[in-house]
Amino acid sequence: MVIVQKTAIPPPPLPNRTRPTLTEEEQKMYETVLAHFTDAEFVLPGVDGGKHILVEEEKFWLTRECLLRYLRASKWNEKDAIRRLEETLKWRHEFGYFNNEMTPSGVENEGLTGKELVFGYDVTGRPAVYMLPSRQNTDGSTTEGQRKQLQYAIFMLERAFDLMGPGIENLALMIDFSDRGKNPSFGTARLMLSYLQDHFPERLGLALVANLPWAVTLFFKAVTPFIDPVTRTKLKFNPNVVPEGLFEASQVTTKWGGDVEIPWDQATYWPALMKLCAERREHQLTKWRELGGYVGISEWDIRQEPAATHDEKKPSVDEKAESVTGAAPTVAPVAAA
């Protein structure tokens, strides 16, 4: 039985989860970082001549869990966590989060071929982001071209963040090198790795890579030294995701051994994903405002599930299991998360 699905789906109900607790020492470290960003005199260095006061979107991003992710990635060094958080806040301004670059209309042309998709969830509830290098449709050889490709990739990661439920903090990245295509340059791959490690700490739960040709195997050997040890442990090559218990068959595409076919249609997939993510983001932002709209509100509280509003709540089932051309996994983005 093949499930034909034309766009992303809302997250499944999650089992009861227990909020993690901090030790007394960890709580003190967290409060130090929190106090820094909630100080009435705080301005962001390096933005607007050092006079930038945090706007609502930045305060919304600075959740309790966000601060804790940076603390853990900094090995609980408060000064280092504060430095890294400030660097990411500054980077978000430089990368296009606060102009028309990192918007649906700003990145849509990069996704015309479905080279990246957001679809499905692993058994722990992490959203999956598919990358299909064979569907590359733009030239990344210039500085501007590379920037646009990277903006699209980051935009799609942000959409996966929109679809995370309470207690879910990281995603599953799935890269399929089948159907020979143009692989990213070493420079682009290294830059993407640096973005993930510097500005998205503890956001990668799994990195699954399938169908590596010989040249790409050499490519991965070349970039591996630039991957931090923690991220390296999350890499799996040519996994059998359903038998290994990583995904239910109904939550992963046939190219990865699942039951789902995604016949690519930009006109259907893109607006539906943008609508789903925008609705969830607005729900979360509304909840955040109701709770006071300040730095340090917990994602557990703002990500309580909204009532289902998505048009495609359930996928259609094709009893004939007919093949669909180009149904491989890929990724998709929206604004900053």
Coordinates of C-alpha atoms in Angstrom, one line a residue:
M1 CA 0.0 0.0 0.0
V2 CA 1.4 3.4 -1.0
I3 CA 0.3 6.6 0.6
V4 CA 0.2 9.5 -1.8
Q5 CA 0.9 12.8 0.1
K6 CA 1.1 16.1 -1.6
T7 CA 2.5 18.3 1.2
A8 CA 3.7 18.4 4.8
I9 CA 1.5 17.1 7.6
P10 CA 0.9 18.4 11.1
P11 CA 2.9 16.6 13.9
P12 CA 1.3 13.4 15.4
P13 CA 0.1 13.4 19.0
L14 CA 3.1 13.0 21.3
P15 CA 3.1 10.7 24.3
N16 CA 3.2 12.3 27.7
R17 CA 6.6 13.9 28.3
T18 CA 8.2 15.1 31.4
R19 CA 9.9 18.5 31.4
P20 CA 13.6 18.1 32.1
T21 CA 14.8 19.6 35.3
L22 CA 18.1 21.4 36.1
T23 CA 20.5 20.9 38.9
E24 CA 20.9 23.8 41.3
E25 CA 24.2 24.8 39.6
E26 CA 22.7 24.6 36.1
Q27 CA 19.7 26.8 37.2
K28 CA 22.1 29.5 38.5
M29 CA 24.0 29.4 35.2
Y30 CA 20.7 29.7 33.3
E31 CA 19.6 32.6 35.4
T32 CA 22.9 34.4 34.7
V33 CA 22.3 34.1 30.9
L34 CA 18.7 35.1 31.3
A35 CA 19.6 38.1 33.3
H36 CA 22.0 39.3 30.6
F37 CA 19.3 39.3 27.9
T38 CA 16.5 40.7 30.1
D39 CA 18.6 43.6 31.5
A40 CA 16.7 46.8 30.8
E41 CA 20.0 48.3 29.5
F42 CA 20.8 45.5 27.1
V43 CA 21.6 46.4 23.5
L44 CA 22.9 44.0 20.9
P45 CA 26.6 44.6 20.0
G46 CA 27.4 45.1 16.3
V47 CA 23.9 45.9 15.1
D48 CA 22.6 49.4 14.5
G49 CA 25.8 50.9 15.7
G50 CA 25.6 49.0 19.0
K51 CA 22.3 50.5 19.8
H52 CA 19.9 47.7 18.7
I53 CA 17.2 46.9 21.3
L54 CA 15.7 43.4 20.9
V55 CA 12.5 43.4 18.9
E56 CA 9.6 41.0 19.5
E57 CA 10.8 38.3 17.1
E58 CA 14.2 38.2 18.8
K59 CA 12.6 37.9 22.3
F60 CA 10.3 35.2 21.0
W61 CA 13.3 33.3 19.7
L62 CA 15.1 33.6 23.1
T63 CA 13.1 30.9 24.8
R64 CA 14.2 29.1 28.0
E65 CA 15.1 26.1 25.8
C66 CA 17.1 28.2 23.4
L67 CA 19.2 29.6 26.2
L68 CA 19.7 26.1 27.5
R69 CA 20.7 24.7 24.1
Y70 CA 23.5 27.3 23.9
L71 CA 24.5 26.7 27.5
R72 CA 24.8 22.9 26.8
A73 CA 26.7 23.6 23.6
S74 CA 29.0 25.8 25.5
K75 CA 29.6 23.2 28.2
W76 CA 27.8 25.3 30.7
N77 CA 30.1 28.3 30.4
E78 CA 27.8 31.3 30.9
K79 CA 30.1 33.8 29.2
D80 CA 30.6 31.6 26.2
A81 CA 26.9 30.9 25.9
I82 CA 26.2 34.7 26.0
R83 CA 28.8 35.4 23.4
R84 CA 27.4 32.7 21.1
L85 CA 23.9 33.9 21.5
E86 CA 24.9 37.4 20.7
E87 CA 26.8 36.2 17.6
T88 CA 23.7 34.3 16.4
L89 CA 21.4 37.3 17.0
K90 CA 23.8 39.4 14.9
W91 CA 24.1 36.7 12.2
R92 CA 20.4 36.6 11.8
H93 CA 20.4 40.3 10.9
E94 CA 23.2 39.7 8.4
F95 CA 21.7 36.6 6.9
G96 CA 18.4 38.2 5.9
Y97 CA 16.0 37.2 8.7
F98 CA 14.8 40.8 9.0
N99 CA 14.2 41.8 5.4
N100 CA 12.5 40.2 2.4
E101 CA 15.2 37.6 1.8
M102 CA 14.2 35.0 4.4
T103 CA 10.5 35.0 3.5
P104 CA 8.4 32.6 1.4
S105 CA 8.5 34.9 -1.6
G106 CA 12.2 35.6 -1.1
V107 CA 13.2 31.9 -1.3
E108 CA 10.5 30.3 -3.3
N109 CA 12.4 30.2 -6.6
E110 CA 15.1 28.0 -4.9
G111 CA 12.5 25.3 -4.2
L112 CA 10.8 25.0 -7.6
T113 CA 12.1 21.5 -8.2
G114 CA 11.4 20.1 -4.7
K115 CA 15.1 19.8 -3.9
E116 CA 14.2 20.1 -0.2
L117 CA 11.1 18.9 1.6
V118 CA 9.7 19.0 5.1
F119 CA 7.7 15.8 5.6
G120 CA 6.9 13.3 8.3
Y121 CA 8.3 12.6 11.8
D122 CA 10.5 10.0 13.3
V123 CA 9.4 7.7 16.1
T124 CA 10.4 10.4 18.7
G125 CA 8.4 13.1 17.0
R126 CA 11.2 14.9 15.3
P127 CA 10.2 16.5 12.0
A128 CA 12.2 15.2 8.9
V129 CA 13.8 17.5 6.4
Y130 CA 14.7 15.8 3.1
M131 CA 17.5 17.0 0.8
L132 CA 17.7 15.8 -2.8
P133 CA 20.9 17.1 -4.5
S134 CA 19.8 15.6 -7.8
R135 CA 17.0 18.3 -8.0
Q136 CA 19.4 21.2 -7.7
N137 CA 18.0 24.0 -9.9
T138 CA 20.3 27.0 -9.2
D139 CA 23.9 27.9 -9.6
G140 CA 25.8 28.3 -6.3
S141 CA 29.2 29.1 -7.9
T142 CA 28.8 32.9 -7.2
T143 CA 28.7 34.5 -3.8
E144 CA 25.1 35.6 -4.4
G145 CA 24.1 32.2 -5.7
Q146 CA 25.6 30.4 -2.8
R147 CA 23.9 32.8 -0.3
K148 CA 20.5 32.2 -1.9
Q149 CA 21.0 28.4 -1.8
L150 CA 22.0 28.5 1.9
Q151 CA 19.1 30.9 2.8
Y152 CA 16.7 28.4 1.3
A153 CA 18.2 25.5 3.2
I154 CA 18.1 27.5 6.5
F155 CA 14.5 28.6 5.7
M156 CA 13.4 25.0 5.4
L157 CA 15.0 24.1 8.7
E158 CA 13.1 26.9 10.3
R159 CA 9.9 25.5 8.9
A160 CA 10.7 22.2 10.5
F161 CA 11.1 24.1 13.8
D162 CA 7.6 25.5 13.3
L163 CA 6.3 21.9 13.3
M164 CA 7.9 20.8 16.5
G165 CA 5.6 19.9 19.4
P166 CA 6.3 20.4 23.1
G167 CA 9.5 18.8 24.2
I168 CA 10.9 18.4 20.6
E169 CA 14.0 20.4 20.0
N170 CA 15.8 18.8 17.1
L171 CA 15.1 17.4 13.7
A172 CA 16.0 14.5 11.4
L173 CA 18.0 15.6 8.3
M174 CA 17.8 13.1 5.4
I175 CA 20.1 13.5 2.4
D176 CA 19.5 11.2 -0.6
F177 CA 22.2 11.1 -3.3
S178 CA 20.4 8.8 -5.7
D179 CA 19.5 9.9 -9.2
R180 CA 22.9 11.5 -9.8
G181 CA 22.9 15.2 -9.4
K182 CA 25.1 18.2 -8.8
N183 CA 26.6 17.9 -5.4
P184 CA 27.2 21.0 -3.3
S185 CA 30.6 22.5 -3.5
F186 CA 33.1 21.9 -0.6
G187 CA 32.9 25.6 0.3
T188 CA 29.1 25.6 0.4
A189 CA 28.9 22.4 2.5
R190 CA 31.5 23.7 4.9
L191 CA 29.7 27.0 5.3
M192 CA 26.4 25.1 5.9
L193 CA 28.1 23.0 8.6
S194 CA 29.5 26.1 10.3
Y195 CA 26.0 27.6 10.3
L196 CA 24.5 24.5 11.9
Q197 CA 27.2 24.2 14.5
D198 CA 27.4 27.9 15.3
H199 CA 23.8 29.1 15.1
F200 CA 21.7 26.0 15.5
P201 CA 23.3 24.1 18.4
E202 CA 21.6 20.9 19.5
R203 CA 19.1 21.2 16.7
L204 CA 20.3 18.2 14.7
G205 CA 19.0 14.9 16.2
L206 CA 19.8 12.7 13.2
A207 CA 21.7 13.1 10.0
L208 CA 20.9 10.2 7.6
V209 CA 22.7 9.9 4.3
A210 CA 21.7 7.4 1.6
N211 CA 23.0 6.2 -1.8
L212 CA 26.5 7.7 -1.6
P213 CA 28.4 7.5 -4.9
W214 CA 32.1 7.1 -4.7
A215 CA 32.8 10.8 -5.4
V216 CA 30.4 11.8 -2.6
T217 CA 32.0 9.4 -0.2
L218 CA 35.3 11.2 -0.8
F219 CA 33.5 14.4 -0.3
F220 CA 32.2 13.4 3.1
K221 CA 35.7 12.3 4.1
A222 CA 36.9 15.7 3.2
V223 CA 34.3 17.6 5.3
T224 CA 34.2 15.2 8.3
P225 CA 37.2 16.9 10.0
F226 CA 35.1 20.1 10.1
I227 CA 32.2 18.4 11.9
D228 CA 32.3 18.6 15.6
P229 CA 32.4 15.3 17.5
V230 CA 28.9 15.5 18.9
T231 CA 27.4 16.1 15.4
R232 CA 29.5 13.3 14.0
T233 CA 27.9 10.8 16.3
K234 CA 24.5 11.6 14.8
L235 CA 25.6 10.7 11.2
K236 CA 24.3 7.4 9.8
F237 CA 25.1 6.2 6.3
N238 CA 22.6 4.1 4.3
P239 CA 20.3 3.3 7.2
N240 CA 17.2 1.1 6.9
V241 CA 15.1 3.6 8.7
V242 CA 11.9 1.5 9.2
P243 CA 13.5 -1.9 10.2
E244 CA 15.9 0.0 12.5
G245 CA 13.0 1.6 14.3
L246 CA 13.8 5.2 13.3
F247 CA 10.6 5.9 11.4
E248 CA 7.1 4.3 11.0
A249 CA 6.5 3.4 7.3
S250 CA 3.6 5.9 7.1
Q251 CA 6.0 8.8 8.1
V252 CA 8.7 8.3 5.5
T253 CA 9.0 8.1 1.7
T254 CA 9.4 5.0 -0.4
K255 CA 12.9 6.0 -1.4
W256 CA 13.8 5.5 2.3
G257 CA 11.8 2.3 2.7
G258 CA 8.5 3.8 3.8
D259 CA 5.0 3.9 2.3
V260 CA 4.8 7.5 1.2
E261 CA 5.0 8.9 -2.3
I262 CA 5.2 12.6 -2.8
P263 CA 4.5 13.5 -6.4
W264 CA 6.2 16.9 -6.7
D265 CA 3.9 19.8 -7.5
Q266 CA 5.3 23.2 -6.3
A267 CA 1.8 24.8 -6.7
T268 CA 0.3 22.4 -4.2
Y269 CA 3.2 21.7 -1.8
W270 CA 4.5 25.2 -1.2
P271 CA 1.4 27.2 -0.3
A272 CA 0.1 24.3 1.8
L273 CA 3.4 24.1 3.8
M274 CA 3.5 27.9 4.2
K275 CA -0.1 27.9 5.4
L276 CA 0.5 25.1 7.9
C277 CA 3.7 26.7 9.3
A278 CA 2.2 30.2 9.4
E279 CA -0.8 29.0 11.4
R280 CA 1.3 27.1 13.9
R281 CA 3.8 30.0 14.2
E282 CA 0.9 32.5 14.8
H283 CA -0.6 30.2 17.4
Q284 CA 2.8 30.0 19.2
L285 CA 3.3 33.7 19.0
T286 CA -0.1 34.4 20.4
K287 CA 0.4 32.0 23.3
W288 CA 3.8 33.6 23.9
R289 CA 2.2 37.1 24.1
E290 CA -0.5 35.8 26.4
L291 CA 2.2 34.5 28.8
G292 CA 3.8 37.9 28.9
G293 CA 5.9 38.1 25.7
Y294 CA 9.3 38.2 27.4
V295 CA 12.7 36.4 27.0
G296 CA 12.8 33.0 28.7
I297 CA 9.3 31.7 28.2
S298 CA 9.3 27.9 27.7
E299 CA 8.7 26.2 24.4
W300 CA 6.7 23.6 26.4
D301 CA 4.1 26.3 27.1
I302 CA 4.0 28.0 23.7
R303 CA 4.0 24.8 21.6
Q304 CA 0.8 23.3 23.0
E305 CA -1.0 21.9 20.0
P306 CA -3.5 24.1 18.3
A307 CA -6.8 22.8 17.0
A308 CA -6.2 21.1 13.6
T309 CA -6.8 23.6 10.8
H310 CA -4.8 22.0 8.0
D311 CA -6.8 21.1 4.9
E312 CA -4.9 17.8 4.3
K313 CA -5.2 16.1 7.7
K314 CA -4.8 12.6 6.3
P315 CA -3.0 11.4 3.3
S316 CA -4.9 9.6 0.5
V317 CA -4.2 6.0 0.0
D318 CA -3.5 4.6 -3.5
E319 CA -4.5 0.9 -3.3
K320 CA -2.8 0.2 -6.6
A321 CA 0.5 1.4 -5.3
E322 CA 1.2 3.1 -8.6
S323 CA 4.7 4.6 -9.0
V324 CA 5.1 8.3 -8.9
T325 CA 8.0 10.0 -10.7
G326 CA 10.3 12.0 -8.5
A327 CA 8.8 11.0 -5.1
A328 CA 12.1 11.2 -3.3
P329 CA 12.6 13.2 -0.1
T330 CA 13.5 17.0 -0.1
V331 CA 13.3 20.1 2.2
A332 CA 11.2 23.4 2.5
P333 CA 11.6 26.9 4.5
V334 CA 9.5 30.1 5.9
A335 CA 10.7 33.1 8.1
A336 CA 12.9 33.0 11.2
A337 CA 12.1 30.7 14.1

